[in-house]
Short mmCIF file of C-alpha atoms in Angstrom, two decimals:
data_model
loop_
_atom_site.label_atom_id
_atom_site.label_comp_id
_atom_site.label_asym_id
_atom_site.label_seq_id
_atom_site.Cartn_x
_atom_site.Cartn_y
_atom_site.Cartn_z
CA MET A 1 -181.39 43.19 -83.97
CA GLY A 2 -183.21 40.17 -84.26
CA THR A 3 -186.09 40.04 -81.66
CA TRP A 4 -188.94 42.26 -81.44
CA SER A 5 -188.26 45.06 -78.60
CA SER A 6 -190.31 48.17 -77.23
CA ARG A 7 -187.26 49.56 -77.71
CA ALA A 8 -188.37 50.11 -81.26
CA SER A 9 -189.51 53.86 -80.18
CA PRO A 10 -189.27 56.26 -77.69
CA HIS A 11 -192.48 55.12 -75.94
CA ALA A 12 -193.34 52.08 -74.43
CA PRO A 13 -196.01 50.34 -76.76
CA SER A 14 -199.52 50.72 -76.43
CA PRO A 15 -202.26 47.88 -76.20
CA CYS A 16 -202.79 48.65 -80.10
CA GLY A 17 -198.86 48.46 -80.51
CA ASP A 18 -198.96 45.01 -78.93
CA LEU A 19 -201.45 43.93 -80.72
CA LEU A 20 -199.76 44.95 -84.56
CA LEU A 21 -196.71 43.07 -83.05
CA ALA A 22 -198.81 40.10 -82.37
CA CYS A 23 -200.28 40.04 -85.47
CA VAL A 24 -197.04 40.85 -87.49
CA ALA A 25 -195.33 37.88 -85.29
CA SER A 26 -198.06 35.22 -85.72
CA PHE A 27 -198.53 35.11 -89.59
CA ARG A 28 -195.42 34.00 -90.88
CA GLY A 29 -194.58 36.97 -93.16
CA THR A 30 -197.94 37.26 -94.39
CA MET A 31 -199.13 41.16 -93.53
CA GLY A 32 -202.18 41.44 -95.18
CA TYR A 33 -203.77 41.20 -91.73
CA ALA A 34 -201.52 43.21 -89.97
CA ARG A 35 -201.93 45.90 -92.66
CA LYS A 36 -205.71 45.76 -91.94
CA VAL A 37 -205.28 46.50 -88.10
CA PHE A 38 -202.72 48.69 -88.76
CA ASP A 39 -204.77 51.07 -90.79
CA GLY A 40 -207.16 50.79 -88.65
CA ILE A 41 -205.86 52.25 -85.16
CA PRO A 42 -206.62 56.27 -85.42
CA HIS A 43 -203.28 57.14 -83.45
CA LEU A 44 -199.81 55.57 -84.93
CA ASP A 45 -196.81 55.87 -83.36
CA LEU A 46 -193.01 55.21 -84.11
CA PHE A 47 -193.35 51.89 -82.65
CA MET A 48 -196.25 50.62 -84.83
CA HIS A 49 -194.38 51.90 -87.78
CA ASN A 50 -191.36 50.53 -86.99
CA VAL A 51 -193.29 47.31 -86.45
CA MET A 52 -194.63 47.15 -89.81
CA VAL A 53 -191.43 47.95 -91.28
CA ARG A 54 -189.39 45.35 -89.86
CA GLY A 55 -192.58 43.18 -91.03
CA TYR A 56 -192.20 43.89 -94.20
CA ALA A 57 -188.07 43.56 -94.35
CA HIS A 58 -188.12 40.13 -92.80
CA GLY A 59 -191.30 39.09 -95.04
CA GLY A 60 -189.77 39.81 -98.61
CA ALA A 61 -191.47 42.82 -99.22
CA PRO A 62 -188.91 45.37 -99.35
CA ALA A 63 -190.78 48.05 -101.39
CA ALA A 64 -193.85 48.15 -98.87
CA ALA A 65 -190.95 48.67 -95.93
CA PHE A 66 -190.15 52.03 -97.81
CA VAL A 67 -193.55 52.93 -98.46
CA LEU A 68 -194.51 52.84 -94.59
CA TYR A 69 -191.11 54.78 -94.17
CA ARG A 70 -192.05 57.56 -95.83
CA ARG A 71 -195.44 57.33 -94.10
CA ILE A 72 -192.98 58.45 -90.64
CA GLY A 73 -192.17 61.64 -91.84
CA ALA A 74 -195.58 61.94 -92.98
CA ALA A 75 -196.84 61.57 -89.39
CA SER A 76 -194.23 64.20 -88.29
CA LEU A 77 -192.48 61.44 -86.64
CA ARG A 78 -188.59 61.00 -86.34
CA PRO A 79 -187.33 57.86 -87.09
CA ASP A 80 -185.14 56.00 -85.06
CA ALA A 81 -181.96 53.62 -84.92
CA PHE A 82 -184.37 50.42 -85.11
CA THR A 83 -185.80 52.37 -88.20
CA PHE A 84 -182.84 52.59 -90.15
CA CYS A 85 -181.76 48.73 -89.16
CA TYR A 86 -184.74 47.39 -90.30
CA LEU A 87 -184.82 49.72 -93.32
CA LEU A 88 -181.23 48.65 -94.16
CA ARG A 89 -182.90 44.94 -94.11
CA ALA A 90 -184.93 45.91 -96.77
CA SER A 91 -182.41 47.57 -98.75
CA ALA A 92 -180.43 44.39 -99.05
CA GLY A 93 -183.72 42.73 -100.66
CA LEU A 94 -183.16 45.41 -103.03
CA PRO A 95 -179.58 44.93 -104.63
CA GLY A 96 -180.22 46.40 -107.94
CA SER A 97 -181.53 50.00 -106.73
CA CYS A 98 -180.03 52.87 -105.15
CA ALA A 99 -182.21 52.80 -101.78
CA GLY A 100 -179.61 51.03 -99.84
CA TYR A 101 -176.94 54.08 -100.49
CA GLN A 102 -180.05 56.35 -100.32
CA VAL A 103 -180.62 55.20 -96.47
CA HIS A 104 -176.91 55.42 -95.92
CA GLY A 105 -176.74 58.96 -96.90
CA VAL A 106 -179.37 59.64 -94.26
CA VAL A 107 -178.05 57.32 -91.64
CA LEU A 108 -175.03 59.99 -92.29
CA LYS A 109 -176.78 63.15 -92.16
CA LEU A 110 -178.62 62.30 -88.68
CA GLY A 111 -175.88 61.19 -87.27
CA PHE A 112 -177.01 57.20 -86.37
CA LEU A 113 -173.44 55.71 -88.16
CA SER A 114 -172.06 56.20 -84.58
CA ASP A 115 -174.50 53.48 -83.31
CA ALA A 116 -172.88 50.17 -83.33
CA PHE A 117 -176.43 48.43 -84.63
CA VAL A 118 -176.63 50.71 -87.27
CA ARG A 119 -173.14 51.05 -88.35
CA ASN A 120 -173.39 46.73 -88.57
CA ALA A 121 -176.68 46.82 -90.15
CA VAL A 122 -175.12 49.23 -93.03
CA ILE A 123 -172.21 47.28 -93.50
CA ASN A 124 -174.03 44.08 -93.73
CA MET A 125 -176.44 45.95 -96.41
CA HIS A 126 -173.53 46.95 -98.54
CA ALA A 127 -172.02 43.22 -98.00
CA LYS A 128 -175.15 41.88 -99.48
CA CYS A 129 -175.55 44.02 -102.09
CA GLY A 130 -171.96 43.09 -103.43
CA ASP A 131 -170.78 46.69 -102.51
CA LEU A 132 -167.83 45.22 -100.89
CA GLN A 133 -165.30 48.11 -101.32
CA VAL A 134 -167.60 50.19 -99.28
CA ALA A 135 -168.30 47.76 -96.48
CA GLY A 136 -164.14 46.92 -96.24
CA ALA A 137 -163.86 50.84 -96.04
CA LEU A 138 -166.68 50.83 -93.33
CA LEU A 139 -164.88 47.82 -91.18
CA ASP A 140 -161.64 49.41 -90.94
CA GLU A 141 -163.47 52.23 -88.93
CA ALA A 142 -165.40 49.96 -86.95
CA GLY A 143 -162.45 48.56 -85.93
CA GLU A 144 -160.95 45.15 -84.53
CA GLY A 145 -163.55 44.39 -82.00
CA ASP A 146 -166.47 44.17 -84.04
CA VAL A 147 -166.87 40.65 -84.99
CA VAL A 148 -170.55 41.24 -86.26
CA ALA A 149 -168.85 43.85 -89.21
CA TRP A 150 -166.14 41.23 -89.71
CA SER A 151 -168.66 38.49 -90.16
CA ALA A 152 -170.79 40.44 -92.71
CA VAL A 153 -168.14 41.37 -94.62
CA ILE A 154 -166.43 37.64 -94.33
CA ALA A 155 -170.26 36.89 -95.62
CA GLY A 156 -170.15 39.31 -98.42
CA HIS A 157 -167.00 37.85 -99.98
CA ALA A 158 -167.91 34.36 -99.74
CA ALA A 159 -171.10 35.09 -101.84
CA ARG A 160 -169.15 36.77 -104.62
CA GLY A 161 -166.95 33.26 -104.65
CA ASP A 162 -163.91 35.36 -103.22
CA LEU A 163 -163.12 32.45 -100.79
CA GLY A 164 -159.23 33.19 -100.80
CA ILE A 165 -160.47 36.57 -99.56
CA ALA A 166 -162.86 35.91 -97.02
CA ARG A 167 -160.32 33.19 -95.06
CA GLN A 168 -157.74 35.80 -95.38
CA LEU A 169 -160.22 38.04 -93.57
CA PHE A 170 -161.76 35.27 -91.18
CA ASP A 171 -157.68 34.43 -90.27
CA ASP A 172 -157.05 38.33 -89.33
CA CYS A 173 -159.92 38.40 -87.31
CA ARG A 174 -158.67 38.27 -83.69
CA HIS A 175 -162.60 38.15 -81.98
CA LYS A 176 -164.05 35.32 -83.68
CA ASP A 177 -167.53 34.52 -82.11
CA LEU A 178 -169.25 31.40 -82.96
CA VAL A 179 -171.41 33.22 -86.08
CA CYS A 180 -167.93 34.23 -87.25
CA TRP A 181 -167.08 30.47 -87.44
CA ASN A 182 -170.35 29.30 -88.92
CA VAL A 183 -170.01 32.06 -91.62
CA MET A 184 -166.89 30.74 -92.99
CA VAL A 185 -167.76 27.07 -92.40
CA ALA A 186 -170.78 27.69 -94.31
CA ALA A 187 -169.14 29.69 -97.23
CA TYR A 188 -166.88 26.46 -97.85
CA ALA A 189 -169.77 23.71 -97.60
CA LYS A 190 -172.03 26.29 -99.94
CA HIS A 191 -168.99 26.08 -102.55
CA GLY A 192 -168.43 21.98 -102.00
CA GLU A 193 -164.85 22.08 -100.45
CA MET A 194 -166.33 19.67 -97.66
CA GLU A 195 -162.54 18.97 -96.35
CA LYS A 196 -161.98 22.69 -95.93
CA ALA A 197 -165.38 22.83 -93.90
CA ARG A 198 -164.78 19.87 -91.94
CA GLU A 199 -161.44 20.82 -91.02
CA LEU A 200 -162.64 24.44 -89.79
CA ILE A 201 -165.76 22.84 -87.96
CA ASP A 202 -163.11 20.79 -85.99
CA ARG A 203 -160.79 23.51 -84.83
CA ALA A 204 -163.83 25.58 -84.05
CA PRO A 205 -163.87 26.25 -80.16
CA GLU A 206 -167.48 25.55 -80.12
CA THR A 207 -170.34 24.61 -81.86
CA ASP A 208 -174.30 24.47 -82.34
CA VAL A 209 -177.00 23.51 -84.45
CA VAL A 210 -176.12 25.64 -86.93
CA SER A 211 -172.48 24.46 -87.39
CA TRP A 212 -173.71 21.07 -87.60
CA ASN A 213 -176.42 21.62 -90.14
CA THR A 214 -174.09 23.37 -92.63
CA ILE A 215 -171.98 20.32 -92.31
CA ILE A 216 -174.90 18.00 -93.07
CA THR A 217 -176.48 20.50 -95.74
CA GLY A 218 -173.01 20.37 -97.78
CA TYR A 219 -172.59 16.80 -97.71
CA ALA A 220 -176.27 16.29 -98.57
CA ALA A 221 -175.58 18.77 -101.13
CA LYS A 222 -172.90 16.99 -102.99
CA GLY A 223 -174.80 13.77 -102.79
CA MET A 224 -172.62 12.42 -100.00
CA LEU A 225 -175.33 10.82 -97.86
CA LYS A 226 -172.99 8.41 -95.79
CA GLU A 227 -171.08 11.14 -94.60
CA ALA A 228 -173.93 13.11 -93.74
CA LEU A 229 -174.99 10.38 -91.83
CA ASP A 230 -171.99 10.35 -89.89
CA VAL A 231 -171.83 13.85 -89.20
CA LEU A 232 -175.98 13.40 -87.89
CA ASP A 233 -174.42 11.21 -85.34
CA GLU A 234 -171.69 13.29 -84.24
CA MET A 235 -173.88 15.89 -83.91
CA LYS A 236 -176.26 14.02 -81.53
CA CYS A 237 -173.41 12.71 -79.52
CA ALA A 238 -172.18 16.24 -78.79
CA GLY A 239 -175.81 16.85 -77.38
CA TRP A 240 -177.28 18.40 -80.44
CA MET A 241 -180.52 17.24 -81.56
CA PRO A 242 -181.67 17.79 -85.48
CA ASP A 243 -183.78 20.53 -86.45
CA GLU A 244 -186.13 20.71 -89.24
CA ALA A 245 -183.45 22.11 -91.26
CA THR A 246 -181.11 19.44 -90.49
CA ILE A 247 -183.87 16.19 -91.22
CA VAL A 248 -184.73 18.46 -94.59
CA SER A 249 -181.54 18.16 -95.87
CA LEU A 250 -181.17 14.78 -95.16
CA LEU A 251 -184.70 14.11 -97.12
CA SER A 252 -183.69 16.37 -99.60
CA CYS A 253 -180.20 14.05 -100.07
CA CYS A 254 -182.30 10.73 -100.22
CA ALA A 255 -184.72 11.87 -103.09
CA ASN A 256 -181.70 12.88 -105.05
CA LEU A 257 -180.15 9.44 -105.07
CA GLY A 258 -183.16 7.58 -104.60
CA SER A 259 -182.49 5.91 -101.21
CA LEU A 260 -185.88 4.90 -99.73
CA ASP A 261 -184.88 2.80 -97.30
CA THR A 262 -182.43 5.40 -95.69
CA GLY A 263 -185.27 7.88 -96.23
CA ARG A 264 -187.95 5.65 -94.37
CA MET A 265 -185.47 5.29 -91.52
CA ILE A 266 -184.97 9.30 -91.25
CA HIS A 267 -188.87 9.43 -91.13
CA SER A 268 -189.30 6.82 -88.43
CA LEU A 269 -186.52 8.38 -86.19
CA HIS A 270 -187.09 11.63 -86.43
CA LEU A 271 -190.57 12.28 -87.47
CA GLU A 272 -192.76 9.16 -86.89
CA GLY A 273 -195.43 9.69 -84.42
CA ARG A 274 -195.67 13.75 -84.79
CA PRO A 275 -197.62 16.10 -86.67
CA CYS A 276 -196.26 17.40 -89.73
CA THR A 277 -197.22 21.32 -88.87
CA SER A 278 -193.98 22.75 -91.19
CA ILE A 279 -195.04 22.96 -94.99
CA VAL A 280 -190.98 22.81 -95.70
CA LEU A 281 -190.87 19.30 -94.11
CA GLY A 282 -194.15 18.34 -95.29
CA ASN A 283 -192.84 18.86 -98.97
CA ALA A 284 -189.61 17.28 -98.06
CA LEU A 285 -191.41 14.29 -97.30
CA VAL A 286 -193.67 13.95 -100.19
CA SER A 287 -191.04 14.77 -102.55
CA MET A 288 -189.10 12.03 -100.96
CA TYR A 289 -191.39 9.48 -101.06
CA ALA A 290 -192.51 10.22 -104.67
CA LYS A 291 -189.11 10.46 -106.63
CA CYS A 292 -188.15 7.30 -104.74
CA GLY A 293 -191.32 5.76 -106.10
CA ASP A 294 -193.18 5.20 -102.86
CA LEU A 295 -196.43 6.82 -104.17
CA GLN A 296 -198.55 5.27 -101.44
CA ALA A 297 -196.56 7.03 -98.75
CA ALA A 298 -196.26 10.37 -100.46
CA LEU A 299 -200.16 10.09 -100.94
CA GLU A 300 -200.31 9.66 -97.19
CA VAL A 301 -197.97 12.46 -96.35
CA PHE A 302 -199.64 14.38 -98.33
CA SER A 303 -203.31 13.98 -97.51
CA ARG A 304 -201.88 14.18 -93.59
CA THR A 305 -200.20 17.71 -94.35
CA LYS A 306 -202.51 20.13 -93.08
CA GLU A 307 -200.74 23.40 -94.33
CA ARG A 308 -199.88 22.90 -98.37
CA ASP A 309 -198.22 25.44 -100.62
CA VAL A 310 -197.72 24.96 -104.56
CA TRP A 311 -194.42 22.90 -103.91
CA THR A 312 -196.23 20.38 -101.86
CA TRP A 313 -198.74 20.05 -104.88
CA ASN A 314 -195.87 19.90 -107.52
CA SER A 315 -194.07 17.19 -105.51
CA ILE A 316 -196.97 14.90 -105.84
CA ILE A 317 -198.06 15.97 -109.28
CA GLY A 318 -194.35 15.53 -110.70
CA GLY A 319 -193.77 12.13 -108.71
CA LEU A 320 -197.08 10.42 -110.05
CA ALA A 321 -196.31 11.85 -113.61
CA PHE A 322 -192.64 10.66 -113.32
CA HIS A 323 -193.85 6.95 -112.37
CA GLY A 324 -196.33 6.80 -115.09
CA GLN A 325 -199.36 7.37 -113.17
CA ALA A 326 -200.22 9.95 -115.85
CA GLU A 327 -204.15 10.41 -115.09
CA GLN A 328 -203.82 10.33 -111.47
CA SER A 329 -201.35 13.39 -111.78
CA ILE A 330 -203.98 15.44 -114.10
CA HIS A 331 -206.33 14.71 -111.57
CA PHE A 332 -204.46 16.27 -108.78
CA PHE A 333 -203.62 19.30 -110.92
CA ASN A 334 -207.28 19.50 -111.38
CA LYS A 335 -207.65 19.27 -107.84
CA MET A 336 -205.12 21.80 -106.79
CA LEU A 337 -206.80 24.44 -109.31
CA GLN A 338 -209.87 23.87 -107.84
CA GLU A 339 -209.10 24.46 -104.14
CA GLY A 340 -207.75 28.04 -105.64
CA MET A 341 -204.08 27.34 -105.57
CA CYS A 342 -202.21 29.06 -108.60
CA PRO A 343 -199.72 26.87 -110.15
CA ASN A 344 -196.31 27.86 -111.41
CA ALA A 345 -194.20 26.85 -114.43
CA ILE A 346 -193.07 23.46 -112.50
CA SER A 347 -196.55 22.66 -112.27
CA PHE A 348 -197.31 23.02 -116.01
CA LEU A 349 -194.51 21.08 -116.60
CA CYS A 350 -195.27 18.18 -114.28
CA VAL A 351 -198.49 18.29 -115.77
CA LEU A 352 -197.66 18.12 -119.43
CA GLY A 353 -195.15 15.43 -118.83
CA ALA A 354 -198.33 13.44 -117.41
CA CYS A 355 -200.60 14.63 -120.67
CA SER A 356 -197.54 13.74 -122.92
CA HIS A 357 -197.04 10.07 -121.54
CA ALA A 358 -200.55 9.38 -121.75
CA GLY A 359 -201.29 10.61 -125.21
CA LEU A 360 -203.55 13.03 -123.87
CA VAL A 361 -203.10 15.62 -126.89
CA GLU A 362 -206.15 17.90 -126.32
CA ASP A 363 -205.69 18.51 -122.24
CA GLY A 364 -201.89 19.22 -122.91
CA GLN A 365 -202.98 21.80 -125.70
CA ARG A 366 -205.42 23.03 -123.00
CA TYR A 367 -202.90 23.18 -120.14
CA PHE A 368 -200.22 24.70 -122.28
CA SER A 369 -202.65 27.66 -123.40
CA LEU A 370 -203.68 28.15 -120.02
CA MET A 371 -200.41 28.84 -118.87
CA LYS A 372 -199.95 32.29 -120.77
CA ASP A 373 -203.87 32.89 -120.89
CA ARG A 374 -205.13 32.61 -117.56
CA TYR A 375 -201.82 32.59 -115.20
CA LYS A 376 -199.51 34.96 -117.19
CA ILE A 377 -196.93 32.22 -117.27
CA GLU A 378 -194.49 32.78 -119.73
CA GLN A 379 -193.70 29.22 -121.24
CA ASN A 380 -189.55 28.42 -121.68
CA ALA A 381 -187.66 25.41 -123.61
CA LYS A 382 -189.01 23.03 -121.15
CA HIS A 383 -192.43 23.36 -121.96
CA TYR A 384 -192.04 23.58 -125.60
CA SER A 385 -190.02 20.36 -125.37
CA CYS A 386 -193.10 18.67 -123.68
CA ILE A 387 -195.43 19.83 -125.88
CA VAL A 388 -193.70 18.89 -129.02
CA ASP A 389 -192.86 15.46 -127.46
CA MET A 390 -196.80 14.74 -127.29
CA LEU A 391 -197.49 16.05 -130.30
CA GLY A 392 -194.92 14.05 -132.17
CA ARG A 393 -195.89 10.88 -130.05
CA ALA A 394 -199.03 11.28 -131.52
CA GLY A 395 -197.98 11.98 -134.91
CA LEU A 396 -199.02 15.58 -134.98
CA LEU A 397 -196.07 16.75 -136.38
CA ASP A 398 -197.51 19.85 -138.45
CA GLU A 399 -198.53 21.15 -135.37
CA ALA A 400 -195.17 20.59 -133.64
CA PHE A 401 -193.49 22.40 -136.28
CA ALA A 402 -196.37 25.22 -135.80
CA ILE A 403 -195.39 25.44 -131.87
CA LEU A 404 -191.86 25.62 -132.62
CA SER A 405 -192.00 28.28 -135.24
CA SER A 406 -194.68 30.13 -132.43
CA MET A 407 -191.21 30.57 -129.94
CA ARG A 408 -189.88 33.78 -129.24
CA CYS A 409 -186.44 32.52 -129.09
CA GLU A 410 -184.56 30.08 -130.94
CA PRO A 411 -185.58 26.08 -130.55
CA SER A 412 -182.73 24.23 -128.37
CA ALA A 413 -181.02 21.29 -129.93
CA VAL A 414 -182.92 19.30 -127.27
CA ILE A 415 -186.34 20.41 -128.59
CA TRP A 416 -185.31 19.69 -132.40
CA ARG A 417 -183.80 16.12 -131.40
CA THR A 418 -187.26 15.40 -129.70
CA LEU A 419 -188.99 16.11 -132.84
CA LEU A 420 -186.36 14.48 -135.14
CA GLY A 421 -187.18 11.08 -132.65
CA ALA A 422 -190.72 11.57 -133.53
CA CYS A 423 -189.94 12.09 -137.53
CA LYS A 424 -188.21 8.79 -137.64
CA THR A 425 -190.57 6.85 -135.37
CA THR A 426 -193.75 8.26 -138.28
CA GLY A 427 -191.39 8.12 -140.95
CA MET A 428 -192.20 11.64 -141.92
CA GLN A 429 -189.70 13.40 -144.21
CA PRO A 430 -188.91 16.35 -142.25
CA TRP A 431 -186.92 14.39 -140.08
CA GLN A 432 -183.61 15.60 -142.20
CA THR A 433 -184.61 19.28 -141.19
CA CYS A 434 -184.68 18.47 -137.47
CA GLN A 435 -181.13 16.66 -137.49
CA GLY A 436 -179.69 19.62 -139.57
CA GLU A 437 -181.18 22.44 -136.97
CA ALA A 438 -180.06 19.70 -133.86
CA SER A 439 -176.73 19.86 -134.97
CA LYS A 440 -176.64 23.53 -135.85
CA ASN A 441 -177.63 24.27 -132.41
CA GLU A 442 -175.64 22.25 -130.27
#
């Protein structure tokens, strides 16, 4: 069910349906324009409704998918197997609700559970929502030959950390396909058990780019850069070229380890001369160069990145702040606001750190207030630690204590130690209070 198809309704798509399909597919999950087109079509058929339900389900808007589903009934249309497959995917995005069980009930009532695609979608939904007893019972009904169902239940147990059960199911599955092998390899890699992941991929009858990316990502997540690069060489020898996911994993590892030379090599070998059209890839490059201290390269990549999101800005703002370029960091934060990009909690953490190190107390206090007042972002312990550090460095201990008293939660030991250091530096007497609170909160 991963591709669009005219089989999404009993009728072939009309020109309007084709237009709607193109809108959903072209805007990578942003459904605003597609919804305007949908609302402007006078006679909506099931195919058009299914296109929208699928778009919302895949675009991370499960509640909107259910709104569109209700309109199917209101339009006197009868949902089909495709409708329920898409709706079940949306249900997996609402694990705390009873939506999945309700859809399962309708599927049973209308007799769609006999459809293999729908049954597997039901199993996958329950597995993703952690309802593994229900998923297991449906797997028993599906039979040994349904490897899609087996893979879904294996993935469900792996996601919950039950690797022993997942491996037992994997071993019991008699008709493993490549997806099934990749699911089990990913389970081990995600939990850091790289020896077992490597042993499985060596035994697998076939591999694909997903198999190799999984191993590379697993090694990269553990900081095992040499092993990740060795697998990259194996991957290329096996005839597979690294894709975006491979490069992003390797760049992330380089960033975390501060391996600038290796990061440059990866950039040069795999990306040099090609436009950086992907936000994810652009962010990985900016982050790698910024964290490794090559701010000039980070700024160059940033300037060449055509599309930016809040993480692109955070990478450059945080990198500049971390490496002592506080005023430039604040400049980019203000530029982000001017361009209409909405900051998040990390954005404010970066700019507060910059204000603290530059001694820009008034700016820091203004940004701290801006979080809650304009952007409705609740300050967390890290934001409080930054503002306390900034006030402490400036010798404004009364203001720092006032900030602590306004916290909704108990200040952590880290925050008290931050204030303790400021008290000792300035010779203020309240340091004894800070020392006692720091010990009490450990």
